């Protein structure tokens, strides 16, 4: 998704801005641009495609500037070309502006501005904002921006600079993230903390409706009512080394291999083995609300939604609480019947996904208590939740989410113990789950050793154009997640579904060219899964099975078998997901694709 970086400080702005853009690359983009305040005025350079293309266009020419803004664009209005790339300008060419989000009323505003004589160059909604600021005819650009904002409908994070004001960056936030990093004699404003961590150890998160004027000698922040406020900077607890590959060829592989440690970090301090309880100090103020809740409504998108699906099964089977997971993008449109006795549980790695945020706000509006599992502290969702559990897994850079899924699923297990012990879960049952959870990291390490073997299986199937992913009960979620990983990374069409559902239509697709990845573990649905595998095999379908160590019988049905260690059924998606992540990774590498930045995808989708 689009990325913003703005720089004002004692050092050279251009390298700082390019470094910031590179650190935002992981979010996905299709063009980029930079506007620099040079002695002769503002120079803007843009390029389509990778940031390397922008660097090429900049041509290594010396450009000394202490102020500038830069942007990576993920097209929403108008194709990905140089004209549509940000920053955008007004008619005078004095205002240069970059924007994340979507301006919903831009068409009407554009027509009105054109009627007044404004000339537009691009097809973007963003350019409207530059002209609106110009159209206020206000001498002070900060006041002009605030006047222009009143006319906008939609979501935005905006930064802009003005040629006549060489020592200021103006910015505004409504619905899209914006953070300010305070470094040594320099201030960086960005849409994502990863663009900041190499230069600043303190950060200020802007809230919706806030506007800021960044000057060399400090910041002026106004709240939604226009009153000046002071905001306490927070310390950044991520090490800038987390944004490096640390010897791995891709962030994705590094993050797959980080999973044992990531899970330990997620559960550390949250298990009381003596009492057989899960501890969530974050929920202290809501213990009674959680105990008396009638139901849990889970909202999330993409991979996080799959972790939520495991949560739904766990909360019902183990904690006895009626639960339902929703695609966050559907939640508020389907008129959910929820209220004061509902716990709404939002799951989001980035904490900035627009649909999840909208679902959370819908839950609040309807009176639900909102709890959540978020990895990025200080993100919008983390701040808006009534209580938030932090994943503590460090930065996830790869667009395809891996360690976030297993961490979220581990936290779902802890939450099932938390809710379960408030209800009828026995001490023995709770201890069983908690003890097994602590063994999961070592079991993951064993699966990671199979990476080479999984690569060989990927080589065998590299020509397949379609894949079916099947699983039952807890591993329906794993099948959906495995299929998503393959689609995201290798652009192979893959469908995930409950194995029992396959015979109601999809089985028609099965032939020798349409392989199936089958999660078939030694669990309560093993025999049913074996029958479904037979149905595929006798129609000529090739099967790769993810099976439980020691299961020899499965070899008579599946052509390839990847073994994972035994665990209890609810935790099995954590283990079964790992070979599927590795399989998708190897498929993409074998096809020569850009694993960390798959086409068309964004790490954090901040538009609806
Ligand atoms: C995007 C990413 C997915 C992610 C989803 C939800 O689509 O590409 O990998 O699962 O957003 O993101 P979140 O940050 O809310 O977990």
XYZ file of N, CA and C and ligand atoms in Angstrom, residues 301-304 347-351 353 356 399-401 408 488 602-605, ligand 1:
76
model
N -8.854 -9.816 8.580
C -8.738 -9.967 7.126
C -7.575 -10.897 6.794
N -7.667 -11.525 5.623
C -6.552 -12.300 5.088
C -6.083 -13.377 6.057
N -4.777 -13.423 6.247
C -4.175 -14.426 7.120
C -4.704 -14.306 8.549
N -4.868 -13.083 9.023
C -5.358 -12.888 10.397
C -6.752 -13.491 10.552
N -8.334 -9.032 15.087
C -6.977 -9.565 14.945
C -6.315 -8.875 13.760
N -5.148 -8.308 13.986
C -4.456 -7.627 12.896
C -2.964 -7.529 13.191
N -2.165 -7.990 12.267
C -0.713 -7.861 12.432
C -0.334 -6.390 12.461
N -0.717 -5.661 11.412
C -0.272 -4.271 11.262
C -1.006 -3.303 12.171
N -2.250 -3.656 12.507
C -3.074 -2.733 13.292
C -3.565 -1.556 12.469
N -5.192 -2.190 9.134
C -6.064 -2.641 8.049
C -7.416 -1.922 8.131
N -10.605 -3.941 9.035
C -10.643 -4.420 10.427
C -10.946 -3.249 11.363
N 5.492 -9.436 2.706
C 4.061 -9.178 2.468
C 3.235 -10.404 2.866
N 3.733 -11.583 2.498
C 3.016 -12.800 2.874
C 3.272 -13.054 4.367
N 2.212 -13.068 5.116
C 2.319 -13.183 6.568
C 2.588 -14.625 6.984
N -0.583 -15.482 16.180
C -2.006 -15.191 16.441
C -2.741 -16.465 16.877
N -0.649 -15.932 -3.209
C 0.066 -14.673 -2.994
C 1.469 -14.699 -3.598
N -0.287 -5.667 -1.052
C 0.216 -4.681 -0.104
C 0.272 -5.334 1.271
N 1.269 -4.991 2.027
C 1.420 -5.575 3.366
C 0.292 -5.121 4.272
N -0.033 -3.856 4.157
C -1.057 -3.343 5.046
C -2.062 -2.581 4.179
N -3.291 -3.070 4.154
C -4.275 -2.499 3.227
C -5.074 -1.427 3.967
C -2.983 -7.758 3.616
C -1.750 -8.636 3.681
C -2.097 -9.976 4.295
C -2.722 -9.767 5.664
C -3.953 -8.857 5.586
C -4.437 -8.452 6.963
O -3.865 -8.260 2.677
O -1.204 -8.826 2.384
O -0.935 -10.750 4.434
O -3.079 -10.993 6.212
O -3.620 -7.652 4.889
O -3.447 -7.674 7.568
P -3.335 -7.357 9.097
O -2.174 -6.429 9.200
O -4.634 -6.710 9.492
O -3.117 -8.632 9.814
